[in-house]
Amino acid sequence: MTNLNSAALFRSLIVYAICVPLAIVIGWMLTNPLDYQSLGFIGVLAAVLVFPILMKWHYPLLIFSLTAPITMFFLPGKPNIFIPMVLVSLSISVVERILDREKSFIPVPSVKWPLLALAAVVIFTAEMTGGIGLRSMGSDVYGGKKYITLFIGILSFFALTARPIPKKYANRYIALYFFGSFLMIFADLYPAIPQPLHFIYLVLPTSDRGMDSYGNFELQIGVTRMFGAAAAAGAVFYWLLARYGVRDLFLTGKLWRPLLLALAFVVNLLGGFRSTTICALLVFGVIFFLEKLHRTGLMMVLIMAGTLGGALLVPMAPHLPYTFQRSLAWLPLNISPEARMDTEGSTEWRMELWQALMPMVPKCLLLGKGYAFTVQTFNQEMGRDATFKKTIDASQDPLALSSDFHSGPLSVVISFGIWGALAWLWFWAGGFYVIWRNYHYGDPAIRHLNLFLFAAYISKCFGFLFIFGGIVDDTGGFCGLIGLSVALNNGVMRPKPQPKLVPAAAKPSLAIPARPAFQR
C-alpha cells in the first residue's frame, strides 16, 4: 500500500512540475499581443497534448475533416483542418504499418498508379514553371498553396485506404462525413451570435455575402445569398439519400423522411447557386433510376407532383425570394429582371473568360503554366494595387491569373498540359471502375451507401465537366468518394464465384446386347 501511495504521489509531482510552469508560460503569453510565434507555440503545445487522442481517433477525425470548414488559424497561411489531418492520419498509419506487419493499406492499383502519375506531372510542371513558393512563408514566388492543396488531396486517398471501415459503423462514418459540411451553417449566423462568442469565428469562417462596404453584416433571408445555410441543407439532403436511399425515404411509411428531404432542398435554394440545385436533382435522379423505382407507382406520384409543382411555379416564379429565383434560373421560368440579369451576367462572364483562355490551350499542351506567379504580378494585377477596367482582356482577370478558371477541363489542361489531362482521365477511369464494382458486387448490407457514392461520383464528374470545377479543390473531393468506397468495402469487390455444377454419376446401362453371348 505504501508503494502504491508513493507511486501515485510521484506521478502527481511530475504532473504538477509540468503543468504549473506551462500554465504560467501560457498565461503570460496570453497577456501579451499574440503573434505568429506565440500562436505557433500554443498550437504545437496543443498538438502534443492531444496526440493521445489522435492516436486513437485520427481516422474518424480524418473522415470528419474531409468536409469540415474548420480553419487552423494558429498555423501560417491559416490552412483548413483537412490539410494537417491528412498528414497526421497518414503518418500514424504508416508508423502502425512499420510496427505491425499485419496492418496494411488496402491495395487499389487502379487508382494508386494514376494518382502517382498525376503527382509526378504536377511536380515536373512546378519545377519547370517557377517552383513552389508560399506567400505566408515569405517566398518571392506565390501559388504554393494550390500545389499543397492538390498534393494533400492526392494523399487523402492513401490516408483513407489505410484501414477498412467496419460494416456495423458504416452509417456512423457517413454521418460523420456529412456533419463537417453541416457546420457551414455558422457562417451565416454571425449577426445572430452574441459578441462574446465571436471568438468561434477564429476557427469557423464567416460568409461575406451579407457584408456591406463598411464591414457590417446585413442578413436578409431570401435576399442575401446564404452559402452556409445552403451547404448545411445540402449536407442533410445528401445524408438522407445516403442513409436511406429513395426507396426507404418514400416507401416505408415514415412521413418525416420525405418531409425533411423536401425541407432540406428548399433551404438549399437560399444559397442562390444553380449548380447545387442541379447536382442535388441529378444525384436524386440517378438513385431513383438505379433503384428501379421508375417501374413502380412512385414514378406516377412524382410525375403528378412535378406537374402540379410546375403549374404553381410558373405564375409564382417572379414573386419568389431572390435567391430562389436565382437557383431556378436554369429553368424556363419568368423570373424577375434583377435575378435574370444577375444570372446572365455570371454566365456571360464565364463564357468571356473561357473564350479568352482558349488560345492558351495549344501553348500549354506540352508544358502547363502551373500556379507560380511573382510578387510583381500579384501587386500589379491581383493585389491592392491592381486596377482593372471593363475593357481589360478577360484572360487577365485576377481569377484567371491565379488559375481559378471556373472550368474543370481548363483547370487541368492549362495548368498541367496534355500529360496532366491524360493522368486525370486515367484517375477518373480507375475511380469509376472501383465505385462501379463496389456498387454492383458489394455487401447488400451497405448497398445504399455504395449506391449513393456511385450517384455522387457521376454527379461530381458532370459538374466538373459542365458546371463548375477545378483540379485543386476537386482532387480531394474525388479521392474522398473513392477512398470511402474502398474503406467501406475493404477493397474492390469482385463477383462471387459461382459453384461448379458436378455432373451426376453415370448410371449403369441396362441395354440388352444385340447378340447375347452364350456360355459354353
XYZ file of C-alpha atoms in Angstrom:
520
model
C 0.000 0.000 0.000
C 2.877 2.307 0.811
C 4.467 1.612 -2.568
C 1.197 2.462 -4.357
C 0.858 5.740 -2.453
C 4.471 6.617 -3.214
C 3.981 5.905 -6.916
C 0.789 7.955 -7.050
C 2.484 10.796 -5.206
C 5.429 10.665 -7.583
C 3.136 10.844 -10.631
C 1.267 13.775 -9.102
C 4.526 15.629 -8.516
C 5.545 15.083 -12.153
C 2.161 16.364 -13.379
C 2.389 19.464 -11.212
C 6.016 20.032 -12.200
C 4.990 20.090 -15.875
C 1.540 21.670 -15.789
C 2.199 24.534 -13.408
C 5.135 26.034 -15.377
C 3.230 25.515 -18.630
C 0.179 27.287 -17.201
C 2.348 30.209 -16.095
C 4.055 30.483 -19.501
C 0.788 30.284 -21.452
C -0.886 32.790 -19.146
C 1.982 35.220 -19.614
C 1.836 34.774 -23.408
C -1.908 35.396 -23.485
C -1.491 38.717 -21.646
C 0.703 39.995 -24.492
C -0.417 40.647 -28.081
C -0.465 37.370 -29.936
C 1.813 36.968 -32.944
C 2.543 34.010 -35.187
C 5.359 32.817 -32.935
C 3.134 32.762 -29.849
C 0.247 31.138 -31.716
C 2.621 28.605 -33.196
C 3.969 27.677 -29.765
C 0.453 27.279 -28.383
C -0.549 25.224 -31.431
C 2.416 22.871 -31.070
C 1.727 22.519 -27.364
C -1.931 21.749 -28.041
C -0.894 19.169 -30.642
C 1.360 17.446 -28.089
C -1.428 17.366 -25.513
C -4.000 15.945 -27.924
C -1.633 13.425 -29.525
C -3.002 10.507 -27.438
C -6.478 11.367 -28.760
C -5.165 11.483 -32.308
C -3.535 8.082 -31.891
C -6.923 6.517 -31.181
C -9.352 8.671 -33.162
C -7.294 10.008 -36.072
C -9.246 8.040 -38.687
C -12.740 9.280 -37.673
C -11.290 12.789 -37.430
C -9.925 12.353 -40.953
C -13.397 11.458 -42.243
C -14.832 14.488 -40.466
C -12.154 16.816 -41.856
C -12.964 15.915 -45.478
C -15.861 18.380 -45.486
C -15.304 20.410 -42.295
C -14.796 24.184 -42.741
C -12.573 24.474 -39.649
C -9.571 26.792 -40.041
C -6.277 26.225 -38.234
C -5.847 29.927 -37.520
C -2.638 29.492 -35.496
C -0.708 27.994 -38.439
C 0.917 30.085 -41.199
C -1.461 30.539 -44.095
C -4.439 29.509 -41.920
C -4.980 26.154 -43.670
C -8.154 24.134 -43.479
C -8.129 21.303 -40.933
C -8.227 18.878 -43.878
C -4.537 19.529 -44.666
C -2.958 18.743 -41.251
C -5.385 15.889 -40.555
C -4.421 14.075 -43.769
C -0.744 14.402 -42.878
C -1.274 13.316 -39.262
C -3.544 10.378 -40.082
C -1.349 9.130 -42.914
C 1.784 9.422 -40.750
C 0.207 7.448 -37.914
C -0.988 4.772 -40.347
C 2.495 4.466 -41.856
C 4.087 4.101 -38.404
C 1.499 1.471 -37.451
C 2.298 -0.391 -40.670
C 6.019 -0.338 -39.847
C 5.462 -1.603 -36.305
C 2.832 -4.198 -37.192
C 3.146 -6.051 -40.485
C -0.409 -7.357 -40.177
C -1.758 -3.821 -40.626
C -1.502 -2.927 -44.278
C -3.022 -0.402 -46.656
C -5.886 -1.619 -48.804
C -4.388 -2.262 -52.258
C -6.124 -0.358 -55.067
C -3.683 -0.277 -58.003
C -6.305 1.029 -60.440
C -6.357 4.328 -58.511
C -2.917 4.358 -56.921
C -0.917 4.468 -60.146
C -2.853 7.287 -61.871
C -2.591 9.370 -58.704
C 1.160 8.830 -58.592
C 1.339 9.730 -62.282
C -0.650 12.907 -61.636
C 1.658 13.812 -58.739
C 4.700 13.299 -60.986
C 3.214 15.607 -63.638
C 2.474 18.266 -61.017
C 5.999 18.112 -59.578
C 7.601 18.305 -63.026
C 5.392 21.253 -64.037
C 6.148 23.088 -60.800
C 9.893 22.652 -61.285
C 9.708 23.924 -64.859
C 7.460 26.939 -64.203
C 8.921 28.727 -61.179
C 8.838 26.256 -58.326
C 6.591 26.036 -55.276
C 6.513 29.173 -53.153
C 4.352 30.174 -50.198
C 3.451 33.784 -49.638
C 2.737 33.081 -45.956
C 6.338 31.867 -45.537
C 7.848 34.965 -47.144
C 8.640 33.464 -50.546
C 9.070 35.657 -53.611
C 7.072 33.144 -55.663
C 3.395 32.765 -54.899
C 0.960 29.992 -55.723
C 2.348 27.248 -53.495
C -0.903 26.887 -51.566
C -2.596 25.441 -54.637
C 0.180 22.894 -55.059
C -0.036 21.873 -51.404
C -3.822 21.556 -51.558
C -3.510 19.396 -54.667
C -0.862 17.145 -53.097
C -2.897 16.792 -49.902
C -5.924 15.822 -51.996
C -3.855 13.041 -53.571
C -2.524 11.886 -50.191
C -6.051 11.828 -48.763
C -6.814 8.740 -50.848
C -3.922 6.833 -49.267
C -4.912 8.048 -45.795
C -8.500 6.849 -46.316
C -7.437 3.440 -47.620
C -5.117 2.807 -44.671
C -7.767 0.703 -42.941
C -11.242 -0.679 -43.616
C -14.392 0.722 -42.016
C -16.308 -1.971 -40.085
C -19.714 -2.669 -41.620
C -21.510 -2.031 -38.318
C -20.100 1.510 -38.179
C -20.636 2.357 -41.855
C -23.690 4.562 -41.321
C -21.949 6.422 -38.498
C -18.937 7.234 -40.642
C -21.139 8.534 -43.445
C -22.993 10.740 -40.944
C -19.622 11.988 -39.681
C -18.599 12.745 -43.255
C -21.626 14.996 -43.825
C -21.529 16.568 -40.364
C -18.473 18.555 -41.403
C -20.473 20.385 -44.095
C -23.320 20.997 -41.661
C -21.022 23.256 -39.603
C -21.098 25.720 -42.503
C -24.390 26.988 -41.094
C -22.405 29.085 -38.598
C -21.011 31.133 -41.490
C -24.380 32.868 -41.922
C -25.150 33.212 -38.224
C -22.539 35.862 -37.491
C -25.104 38.674 -36.931
C -27.129 36.444 -34.600
C -24.181 35.257 -32.488
C -23.577 37.389 -29.343
C -20.403 39.443 -29.391
C -18.690 37.479 -26.561
C -18.982 34.317 -28.694
C -17.438 35.748 -31.844
C -14.169 34.021 -30.983
C -15.579 30.865 -32.605
C -15.049 32.582 -35.963
C -11.326 32.225 -35.463
C -11.980 28.558 -36.241
C -15.101 28.695 -38.413
C -15.140 31.001 -41.458
C -17.719 33.735 -41.904
C -19.633 34.455 -45.071
C -19.024 37.796 -46.794
C -22.277 37.610 -48.776
C -24.158 39.864 -46.390
C -21.323 42.310 -45.692
C -21.708 45.914 -46.767
C -18.924 48.316 -47.760
C -18.344 49.212 -44.090
C -17.804 45.630 -42.979
C -21.216 45.283 -41.324
C -23.359 42.208 -41.840
C -26.898 42.739 -43.101
C -28.541 39.344 -43.293
C -31.847 39.286 -45.188
C -33.354 35.856 -45.679
C -34.315 35.397 -49.300
C -32.177 38.319 -50.466
C -28.715 37.578 -49.067
C -27.143 34.535 -50.654
C -26.691 32.316 -47.608
C -23.885 29.997 -48.628
C -23.589 28.450 -45.166
C -27.267 27.587 -44.880
C -27.224 26.094 -48.385
C -24.185 23.940 -47.558
C -25.758 22.706 -44.308
C -29.048 21.919 -46.058
C -27.149 20.111 -48.812
C -25.402 18.001 -46.180
C -28.768 16.954 -44.723
C -30.182 16.270 -48.200
C -27.279 14.037 -49.231
C -27.127 12.298 -45.850
C -30.776 11.269 -46.162
C -30.149 9.866 -49.636
C -27.024 8.036 -48.488
C -28.601 6.655 -45.324
C -31.946 5.541 -46.692
C -31.944 5.790 -50.466
C -35.043 6.964 -52.330
C -36.949 3.727 -51.713
C -36.693 3.824 -47.914
C -37.331 7.560 -47.897
C -40.709 7.325 -49.592
C -41.969 3.742 -49.258
C -41.519 2.943 -45.571
C -44.469 4.975 -44.300
C -42.293 7.316 -42.195
C -43.535 10.744 -43.187
C -40.719 12.701 -41.555
C -38.163 11.387 -44.027
C -39.611 12.818 -47.268
C -40.654 15.990 -45.433
C -37.112 16.533 -44.139
C -35.720 15.846 -47.608
C -38.061 18.418 -49.152
C -37.247 20.957 -46.432
C -33.510 20.489 -46.978
C -33.954 21.016 -50.723
C -35.934 24.238 -50.150
C -33.365 25.614 -47.674
C -30.657 24.773 -50.196
C -32.260 27.355 -52.521
C -31.290 30.109 -50.052
C -27.773 29.973 -51.431
C -28.833 31.106 -54.882
C -26.489 28.626 -56.594
C -27.766 26.931 -59.728
C -25.028 24.294 -59.596
C -26.043 22.940 -56.185
C -29.669 22.625 -57.289
C -28.774 20.779 -60.499
C -26.340 18.403 -58.761
C -28.827 17.606 -55.983
C -31.515 16.707 -58.524
C -29.012 14.673 -60.524
C -27.993 12.557 -57.502
C -31.653 12.021 -56.619
C -32.480 11.029 -60.206
C -29.608 8.548 -60.527
C -30.527 6.812 -57.262
C -34.206 6.793 -58.246
C -33.397 5.150 -61.580
C -30.884 2.608 -60.251
C -33.321 1.518 -57.556
C -35.727 0.814 -60.458
C -38.399 2.977 -58.875
C -39.396 4.208 -62.335
C -41.162 0.853 -62.678
C -43.277 1.419 -59.576
C -46.240 3.602 -58.724
C -43.871 6.132 -57.162
C -42.956 7.258 -60.671
C -46.538 8.317 -61.343
C -46.707 10.079 -57.968
C -43.567 12.095 -58.749
C -44.824 12.943 -62.239
C -48.091 14.229 -60.818
C -46.301 16.142 -58.054
C -43.870 17.633 -60.590
C -46.700 18.648 -62.909
C -48.631 20.289 -60.078
C -45.478 21.985 -58.750
C -44.599 23.261 -62.217
C -48.099 24.621 -62.716
C -47.803 26.527 -59.453
C -44.208 27.580 -60.031
C -44.800 29.278 -63.402
C -47.061 32.085 -62.114
C -45.299 32.309 -58.727
C -41.721 32.464 -60.050
C -41.432 36.292 -60.232
C -42.718 36.555 -56.645
C -40.350 34.022 -55.080
C -37.429 35.226 -52.933
C -34.481 36.459 -54.949
C -32.208 33.548 -54.015
C -34.910 31.054 -55.019
C -35.259 32.718 -58.414
C -31.518 32.668 -58.934
C -31.276 28.962 -58.029
C -34.063 28.121 -60.507
C -32.879 30.436 -63.283
C -31.747 27.453 -65.390
C -35.409 26.502 -65.838
C -37.607 28.244 -68.460
C -39.347 30.436 -65.882
C -40.361 34.082 -65.949
C -38.199 35.363 -63.088
C -37.614 38.980 -62.073
C -35.360 41.183 -64.252
C -32.852 41.569 -61.383
C -32.386 37.817 -60.955
C -32.274 37.261 -64.718
C -29.670 39.995 -65.190
C -27.540 38.606 -62.359
C -27.537 35.036 -63.670
C -26.986 36.082 -67.285
C -24.134 38.348 -66.212
C -22.487 35.476 -64.375
C -22.874 33.197 -67.387
C -21.560 35.824 -69.806
C -18.544 36.472 -67.569
C -17.657 32.780 -67.602
C -18.139 32.469 -71.350
C -15.932 35.510 -71.988
C -13.300 34.114 -69.628
C -13.311 30.703 -71.332
C -13.200 32.213 -74.832
C -10.239 34.377 -73.838
C -8.420 31.383 -72.362
C -8.934 29.031 -75.304
C -5.931 30.407 -77.262
C -3.738 29.432 -74.294
C -4.638 25.738 -74.595
C -2.336 24.910 -77.564
C 0.535 26.778 -75.875
C 0.145 24.767 -72.680
C -0.280 21.286 -74.153
C 3.334 20.167 -73.774
C 4.061 22.151 -70.605
C 1.335 23.616 -68.427
C 1.611 27.080 -66.908
C 1.499 25.797 -63.325
C 0.475 28.017 -60.422
C 3.563 30.116 -59.704
C 3.493 33.887 -60.165
C 5.768 36.671 -58.952
C 5.281 39.356 -56.336
C 5.145 41.977 -59.071
C 2.312 40.167 -60.826
C 0.429 39.910 -57.564
C 0.831 43.577 -56.643
C 0.062 44.992 -60.087
C -2.675 42.686 -61.315
C -4.072 40.786 -58.335
C -3.371 42.683 -55.109
C -4.331 46.011 -53.653
C -2.620 47.995 -56.416
C -4.486 46.172 -59.176
C -6.636 48.462 -61.305
C -8.969 46.567 -63.606
C -11.235 48.165 -66.134
C -14.096 46.720 -68.089
C -12.043 46.904 -71.272
C -9.339 44.602 -69.916
C -8.792 41.241 -71.594
C -10.780 38.555 -69.800
C -7.704 36.333 -69.705
C -6.062 38.918 -67.417
C -8.833 38.636 -64.844
C -7.411 38.127 -61.307
C -9.127 34.748 -61.056
C -7.660 33.651 -64.380
C -4.184 34.789 -63.365
C -4.488 32.725 -60.186
C -5.572 29.664 -62.253
C -9.145 29.819 -60.972
C -10.841 29.283 -64.328
C -14.292 28.168 -63.096
C -13.911 25.253 -65.502
C -12.706 21.791 -64.644
C -11.246 20.845 -68.070
C -9.419 24.173 -68.449
C -8.004 23.892 -64.923
C -6.361 20.595 -65.918
C -5.183 21.342 -69.452
C -3.891 24.894 -68.947
C -2.242 24.132 -65.623
C -0.623 20.774 -66.451
C -0.928 20.259 -70.190
C -1.865 17.128 -72.071
C 0.083 14.954 -69.625
C -1.978 16.168 -66.715
C -5.158 15.621 -68.726
C -4.156 12.023 -69.523
C -3.311 11.323 -65.875
C -6.605 12.893 -64.787
C -8.644 10.798 -67.239
C -6.770 7.694 -66.080
C -7.635 8.608 -62.478
C -11.279 9.141 -63.402
C -11.475 5.767 -65.158
C -9.845 3.992 -62.212
C -12.179 5.679 -59.746
C -15.239 4.814 -61.804
C -14.078 1.195 -62.010
C -13.732 0.989 -58.214
C -17.036 2.640 -57.327
C -18.976 0.784 -60.040
C -17.716 -2.641 -58.927
C -18.365 -1.891 -55.269
C -21.904 -0.819 -56.136
C -22.589 -3.956 -58.202
C -20.806 -6.569 -56.107
C -20.629 -5.016 -52.636
C -22.203 -6.286 -49.449
C -26.031 -5.915 -49.587
C -25.895 -4.538 -46.026
C -24.250 -1.340 -47.292
C -25.744 -1.290 -50.782
C -27.481 2.022 -50.019
C -24.105 3.636 -49.303
C -22.447 2.194 -52.392
C -25.361 3.374 -54.496
C -25.080 6.899 -53.138
C -21.309 7.033 -53.696
C -21.844 5.885 -57.289
C -24.512 8.554 -57.894
C -22.405 11.231 -56.196
C -19.403 10.298 -58.350
C -21.458 10.656 -61.541
C -22.842 13.997 -60.365
C -19.387 15.285 -59.453
C -17.965 14.291 -62.854
C -20.876 16.049 -64.583
C -20.408 19.192 -62.523
C -16.645 19.182 -63.116
C -17.121 18.995 -66.876
C -20.094 21.276 -67.488
C -20.883 23.454 -64.466
C -18.061 24.410 -62.109
C -14.839 22.635 -61.273
C -11.162 22.924 -60.512
C -8.477 20.300 -60.180
C -7.084 21.828 -56.977
C -10.190 21.500 -54.833
C -11.879 18.629 -56.669
C -8.948 16.232 -56.347
C -9.673 15.887 -52.641
C -13.397 15.575 -53.361
C -12.951 12.742 -55.858
C -10.378 10.990 -53.661
C -12.774 11.272 -50.727
C -15.585 9.499 -52.581
C -13.307 6.776 -53.963
C -11.459 6.325 -50.669
C -14.711 5.988 -48.737
C -15.919 3.370 -51.203
C -12.707 1.380 -50.789
C -12.721 1.650 -46.985
C -16.399 0.698 -46.675
C -15.926 -2.387 -48.875
C -12.405 -3.249 -47.713
C -11.120 -3.080 -51.273
C -12.555 -3.520 -54.742
C -15.354 -6.054 -54.894
C -15.493 -8.837 -57.461
C -18.373 -11.069 -58.481
C -18.733 -14.053 -56.223
C -17.580 -17.252 -57.856
C -20.465 -19.451 -58.872
C -20.390 -23.029 -57.568
C -19.472 -25.516 -60.250
C -22.204 -27.968 -61.151
C -20.964 -31.505 -60.543
C -22.421 -33.880 -63.141
C -24.402 -36.739 -61.725
C -22.700 -40.113 -61.652
C -23.360 -42.147 -64.761
C -25.900 -44.872 -64.164
C -25.056 -48.389 -65.309
C -26.512 -49.164 -68.697
C -29.206 -51.822 -68.825
C -29.272 -52.057 -72.590
C -29.648 -55.644 -73.921
C -26.896 -56.531 -76.374
C -27.993 -57.203 -79.891
C -26.280 -60.579 -79.933
C -26.278 -62.147 -76.489
C -23.249 -64.282 -75.776
C -23.952 -67.820 -74.615
C -21.672 -69.620 -72.306
C -20.364 -72.962 -73.391
